[in-house]
PDB file of C-alpha atoms in Angstrom:
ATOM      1  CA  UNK A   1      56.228-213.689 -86.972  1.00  0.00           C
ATOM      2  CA  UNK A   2      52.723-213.506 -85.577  1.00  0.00           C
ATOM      3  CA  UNK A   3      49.760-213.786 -87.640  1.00  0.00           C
ATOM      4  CA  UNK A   4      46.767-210.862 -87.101  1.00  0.00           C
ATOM      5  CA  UNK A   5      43.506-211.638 -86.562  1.00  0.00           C
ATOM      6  CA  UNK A   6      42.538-210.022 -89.578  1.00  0.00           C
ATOM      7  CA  UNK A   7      45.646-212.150 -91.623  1.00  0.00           C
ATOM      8  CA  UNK A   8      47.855-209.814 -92.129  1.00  0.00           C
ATOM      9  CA  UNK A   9      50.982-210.466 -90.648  1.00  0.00           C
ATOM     10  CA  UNK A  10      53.861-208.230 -88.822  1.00  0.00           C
ATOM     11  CA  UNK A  11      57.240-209.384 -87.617  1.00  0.00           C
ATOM     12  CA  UNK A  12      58.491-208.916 -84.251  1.00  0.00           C
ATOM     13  CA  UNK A  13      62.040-207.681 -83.067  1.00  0.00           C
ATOM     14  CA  UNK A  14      63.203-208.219 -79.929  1.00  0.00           C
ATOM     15  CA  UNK A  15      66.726-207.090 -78.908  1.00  0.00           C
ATOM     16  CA  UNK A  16      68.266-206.621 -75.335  1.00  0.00           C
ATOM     17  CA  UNK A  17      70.508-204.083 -74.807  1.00  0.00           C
ATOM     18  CA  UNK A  18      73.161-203.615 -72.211  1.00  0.00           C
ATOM     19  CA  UNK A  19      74.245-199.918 -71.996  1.00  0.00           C
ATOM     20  CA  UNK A  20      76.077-198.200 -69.130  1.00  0.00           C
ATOM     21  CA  UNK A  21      76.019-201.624 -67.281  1.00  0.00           C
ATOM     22  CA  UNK A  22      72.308-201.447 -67.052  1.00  0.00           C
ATOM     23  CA  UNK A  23      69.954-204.025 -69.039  1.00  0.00           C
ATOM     24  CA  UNK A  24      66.902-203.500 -71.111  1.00  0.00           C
ATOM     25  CA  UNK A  25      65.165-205.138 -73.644  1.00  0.00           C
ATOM     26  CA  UNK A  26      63.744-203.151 -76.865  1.00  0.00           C
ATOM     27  CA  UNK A  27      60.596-204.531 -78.845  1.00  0.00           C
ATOM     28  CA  UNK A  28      60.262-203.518 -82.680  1.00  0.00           C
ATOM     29  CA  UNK A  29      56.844-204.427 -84.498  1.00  0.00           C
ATOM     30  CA  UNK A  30      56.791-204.144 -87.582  1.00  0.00           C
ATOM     31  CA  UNK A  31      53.190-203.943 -89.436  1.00  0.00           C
ATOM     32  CA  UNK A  32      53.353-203.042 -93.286  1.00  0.00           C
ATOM     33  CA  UNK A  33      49.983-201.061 -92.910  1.00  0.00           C
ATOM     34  CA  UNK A  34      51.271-198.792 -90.268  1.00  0.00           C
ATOM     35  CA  UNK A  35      53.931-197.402 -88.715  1.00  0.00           C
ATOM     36  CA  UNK A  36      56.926-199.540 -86.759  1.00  0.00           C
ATOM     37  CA  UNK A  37      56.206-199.276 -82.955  1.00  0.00           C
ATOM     38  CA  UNK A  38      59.142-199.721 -80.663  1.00  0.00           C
ATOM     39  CA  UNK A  39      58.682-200.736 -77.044  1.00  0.00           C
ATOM     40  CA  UNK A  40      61.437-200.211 -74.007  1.00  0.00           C
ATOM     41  CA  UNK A  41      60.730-202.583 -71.266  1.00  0.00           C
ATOM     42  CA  UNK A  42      63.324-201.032 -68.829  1.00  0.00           C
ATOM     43  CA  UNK A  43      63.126-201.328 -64.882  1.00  0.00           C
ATOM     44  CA  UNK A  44      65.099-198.873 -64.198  1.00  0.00           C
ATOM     45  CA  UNK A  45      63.080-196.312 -66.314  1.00  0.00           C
ATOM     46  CA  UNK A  46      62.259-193.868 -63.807  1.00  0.00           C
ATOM     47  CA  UNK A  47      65.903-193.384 -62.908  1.00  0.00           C
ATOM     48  CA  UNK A  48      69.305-191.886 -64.570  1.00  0.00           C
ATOM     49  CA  UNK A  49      69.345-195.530 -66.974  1.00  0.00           C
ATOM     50  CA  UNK A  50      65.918-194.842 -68.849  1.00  0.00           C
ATOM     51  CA  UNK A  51      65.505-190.877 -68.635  1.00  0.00           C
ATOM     52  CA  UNK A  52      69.261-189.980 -69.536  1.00  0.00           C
ATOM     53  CA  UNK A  53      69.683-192.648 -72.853  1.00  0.00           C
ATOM     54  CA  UNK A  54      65.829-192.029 -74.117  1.00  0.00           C
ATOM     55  CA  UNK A  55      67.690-190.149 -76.868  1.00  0.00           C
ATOM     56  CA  UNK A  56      70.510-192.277 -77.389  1.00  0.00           C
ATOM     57  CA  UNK A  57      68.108-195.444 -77.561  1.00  0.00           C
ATOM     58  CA  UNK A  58      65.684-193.716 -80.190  1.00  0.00           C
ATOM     59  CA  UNK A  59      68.231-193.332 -82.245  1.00  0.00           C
ATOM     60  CA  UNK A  60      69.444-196.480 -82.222  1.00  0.00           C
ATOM     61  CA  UNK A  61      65.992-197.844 -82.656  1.00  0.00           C
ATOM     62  CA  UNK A  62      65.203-195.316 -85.774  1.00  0.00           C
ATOM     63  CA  UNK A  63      68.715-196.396 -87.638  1.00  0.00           C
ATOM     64  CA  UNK A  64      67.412-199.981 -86.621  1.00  0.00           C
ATOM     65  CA  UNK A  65      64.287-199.731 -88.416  1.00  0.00           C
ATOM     66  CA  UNK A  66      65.603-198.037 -91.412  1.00  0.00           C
ATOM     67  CA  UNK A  67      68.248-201.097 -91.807  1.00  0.00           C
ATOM     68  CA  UNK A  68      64.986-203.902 -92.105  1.00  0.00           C
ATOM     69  CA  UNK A  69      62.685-204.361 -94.989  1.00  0.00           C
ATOM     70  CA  UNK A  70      60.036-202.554 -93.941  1.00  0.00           C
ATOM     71  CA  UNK A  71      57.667-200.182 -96.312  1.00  0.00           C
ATOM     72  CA  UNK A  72      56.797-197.677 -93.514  1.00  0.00           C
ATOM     73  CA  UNK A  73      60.534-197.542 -91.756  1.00  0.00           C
ATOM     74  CA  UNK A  74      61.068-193.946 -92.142  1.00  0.00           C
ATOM     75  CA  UNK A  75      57.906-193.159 -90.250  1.00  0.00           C
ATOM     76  CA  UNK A  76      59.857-194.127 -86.477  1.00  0.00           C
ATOM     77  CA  UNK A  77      57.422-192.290 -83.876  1.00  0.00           C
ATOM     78  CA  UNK A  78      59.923-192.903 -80.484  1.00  0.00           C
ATOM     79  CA  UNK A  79      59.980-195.076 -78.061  1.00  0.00           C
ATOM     80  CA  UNK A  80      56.351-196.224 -76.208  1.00  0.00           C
ATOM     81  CA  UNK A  81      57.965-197.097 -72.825  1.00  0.00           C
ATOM     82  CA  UNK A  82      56.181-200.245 -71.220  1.00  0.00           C
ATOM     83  CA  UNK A  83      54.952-200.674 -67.675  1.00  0.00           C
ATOM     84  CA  UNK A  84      56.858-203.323 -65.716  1.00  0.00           C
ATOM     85  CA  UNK A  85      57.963-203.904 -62.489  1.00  0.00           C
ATOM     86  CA  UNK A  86      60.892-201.528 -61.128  1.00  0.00           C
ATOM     87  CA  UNK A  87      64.108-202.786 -59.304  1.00  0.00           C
ATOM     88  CA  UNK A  88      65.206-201.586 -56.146  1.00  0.00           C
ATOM     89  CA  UNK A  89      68.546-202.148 -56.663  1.00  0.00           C
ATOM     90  CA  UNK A  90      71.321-201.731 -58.907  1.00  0.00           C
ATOM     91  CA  UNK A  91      72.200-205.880 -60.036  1.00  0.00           C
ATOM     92  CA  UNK A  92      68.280-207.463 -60.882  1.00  0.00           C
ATOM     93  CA  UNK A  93      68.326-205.726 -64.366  1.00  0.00           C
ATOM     94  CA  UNK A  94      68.896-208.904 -66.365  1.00  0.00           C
ATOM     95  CA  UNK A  95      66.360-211.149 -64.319  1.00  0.00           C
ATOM     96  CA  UNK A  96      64.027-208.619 -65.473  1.00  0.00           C
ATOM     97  CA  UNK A  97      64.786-208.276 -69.265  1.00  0.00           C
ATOM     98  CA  UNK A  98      64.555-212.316 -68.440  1.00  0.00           C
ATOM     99  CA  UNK A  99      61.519-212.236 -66.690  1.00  0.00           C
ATOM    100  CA  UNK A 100      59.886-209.270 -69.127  1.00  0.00           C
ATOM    101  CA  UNK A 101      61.165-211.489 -72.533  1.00  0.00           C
ATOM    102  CA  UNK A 102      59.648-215.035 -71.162  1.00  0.00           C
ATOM    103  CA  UNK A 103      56.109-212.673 -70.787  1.00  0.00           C
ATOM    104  CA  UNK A 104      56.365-211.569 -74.494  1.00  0.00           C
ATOM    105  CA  UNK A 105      57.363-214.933 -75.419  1.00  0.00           C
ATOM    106  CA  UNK A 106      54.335-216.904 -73.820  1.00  0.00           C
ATOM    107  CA  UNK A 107      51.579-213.905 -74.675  1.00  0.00           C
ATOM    108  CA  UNK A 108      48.720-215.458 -76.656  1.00  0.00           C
ATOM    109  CA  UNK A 109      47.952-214.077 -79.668  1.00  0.00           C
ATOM    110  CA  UNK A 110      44.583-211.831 -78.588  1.00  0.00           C
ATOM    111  CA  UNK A 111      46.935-210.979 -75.849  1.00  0.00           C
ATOM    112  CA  UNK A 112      49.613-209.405 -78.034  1.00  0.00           C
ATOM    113  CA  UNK A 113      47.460-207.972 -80.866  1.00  0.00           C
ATOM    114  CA  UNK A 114      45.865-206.191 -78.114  1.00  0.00           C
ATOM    115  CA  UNK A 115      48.825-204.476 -76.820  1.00  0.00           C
ATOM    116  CA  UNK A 116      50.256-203.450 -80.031  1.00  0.00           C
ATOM    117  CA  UNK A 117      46.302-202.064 -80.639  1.00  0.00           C
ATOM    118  CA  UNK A 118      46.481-200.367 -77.862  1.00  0.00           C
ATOM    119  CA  UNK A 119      50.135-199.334 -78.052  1.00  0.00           C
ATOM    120  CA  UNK A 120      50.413-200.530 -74.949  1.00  0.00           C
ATOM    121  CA  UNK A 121      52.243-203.249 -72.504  1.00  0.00           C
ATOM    122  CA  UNK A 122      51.657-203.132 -69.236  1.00  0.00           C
ATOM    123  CA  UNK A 123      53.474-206.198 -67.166  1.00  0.00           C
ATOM    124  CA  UNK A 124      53.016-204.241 -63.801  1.00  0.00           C
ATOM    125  CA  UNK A 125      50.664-207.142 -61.967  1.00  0.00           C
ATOM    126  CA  UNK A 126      52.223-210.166 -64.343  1.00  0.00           C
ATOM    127  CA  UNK A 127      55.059-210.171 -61.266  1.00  0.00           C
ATOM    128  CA  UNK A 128      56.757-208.374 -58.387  1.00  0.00           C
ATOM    129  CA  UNK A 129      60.169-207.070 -57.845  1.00  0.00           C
ATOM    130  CA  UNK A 130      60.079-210.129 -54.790  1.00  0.00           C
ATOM    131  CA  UNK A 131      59.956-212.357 -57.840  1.00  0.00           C
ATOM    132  CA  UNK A 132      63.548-211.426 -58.718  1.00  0.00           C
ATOM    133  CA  UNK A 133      64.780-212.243 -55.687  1.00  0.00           C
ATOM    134  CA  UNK A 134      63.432-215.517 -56.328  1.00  0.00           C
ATOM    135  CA  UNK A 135      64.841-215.788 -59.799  1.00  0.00           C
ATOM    136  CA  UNK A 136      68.153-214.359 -58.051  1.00  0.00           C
ATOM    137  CA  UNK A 137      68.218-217.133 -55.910  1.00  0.00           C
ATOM    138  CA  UNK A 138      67.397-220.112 -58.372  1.00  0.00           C
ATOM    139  CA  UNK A 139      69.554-218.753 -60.742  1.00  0.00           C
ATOM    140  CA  UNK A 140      72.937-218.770 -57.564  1.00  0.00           C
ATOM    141  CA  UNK A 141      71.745-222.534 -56.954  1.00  0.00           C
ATOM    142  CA  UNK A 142      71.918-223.585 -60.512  1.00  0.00           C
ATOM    143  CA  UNK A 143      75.351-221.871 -60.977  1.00  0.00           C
ATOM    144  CA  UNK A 144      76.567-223.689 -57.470  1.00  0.00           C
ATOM    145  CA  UNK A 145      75.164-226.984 -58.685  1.00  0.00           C
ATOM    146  CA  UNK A 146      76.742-226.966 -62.158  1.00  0.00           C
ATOM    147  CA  UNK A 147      80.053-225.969 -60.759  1.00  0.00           C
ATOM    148  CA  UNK A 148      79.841-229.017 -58.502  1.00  0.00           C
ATOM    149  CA  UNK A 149      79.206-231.460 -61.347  1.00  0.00           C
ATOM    150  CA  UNK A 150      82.013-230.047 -63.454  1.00  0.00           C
ATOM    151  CA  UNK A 151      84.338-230.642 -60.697  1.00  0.00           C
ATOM    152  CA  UNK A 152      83.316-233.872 -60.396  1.00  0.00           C
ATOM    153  CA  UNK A 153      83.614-235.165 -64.224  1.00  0.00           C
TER     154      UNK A 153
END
């Protein structure tokens, strides 16, 4: 939960969602003095993944909503699709629902009662698609390292 600056408080949601081996990560706020808002943070959205299971994943995020105490749950107005980074390549998916959830994770409060204000999150200069290959990499060393100290207990 995350306390408004005006004390009022609304709970936050966050659920990643593999579908069609394809990653994203869906953000539900839920404010009892307005209507739910549910963000898709998807870096694939300009392709098939985003455009093609829109439909599928407001669904899913409407029955979600209308299964948590919430007074204004019926009111579901879609999905608000966030601006982040986009892959260029068909494996970095989860390094970005990574990447995109440690953002939402370390926003300061102005910084995320602004962008549910606004409606709006836009991650597009918070980090590049290099940055994945980055994570990619780190992420190979740990996994190489670990196995090496398993082997060796």
């Amino acid at each position: 939960m995350f306390a408004r600056s005006n004390q009022q408080r609304y709970s936050t949601q966050i659920l990643p969602i593999c579908e069609h081996d394809h990653w994203q990560l869906l953000l539900f706020i839920i404010d009892p003095t307005t209507n739910p808002l549910t963000f898709l943070f998807d870096s694939h959205s300009t392709t098939r993944f985003g455009v093609s299971n829109i439909d599928n994943l407001s669904s899913f995020a409407y029955g979600f909503i209308n299964t948590i105490n919430s007074p204004n749950r019926s009111n579901f107005n879609g999905i608000i699709i966030a601006a982040t980074p986009q892959q260029t390549n068909v494996w970095d998916c989860g390094f970005f629902v990574i990447r995109n959830l440690s953002i939402l994770l370390n926003l300061t409060q102005d910084q995320l009662t602004s962008a549910i204000t606004n409606s709006q999150f836009d991650f597009q200069n918070m980090y590049t698609n290099e940055d994945m290959e980055d994570d990619r990499v780190s992420a190979f060393n740990w996994l190489i390292d670990y196995a090496r100290r398993y082997r060796e207990t």
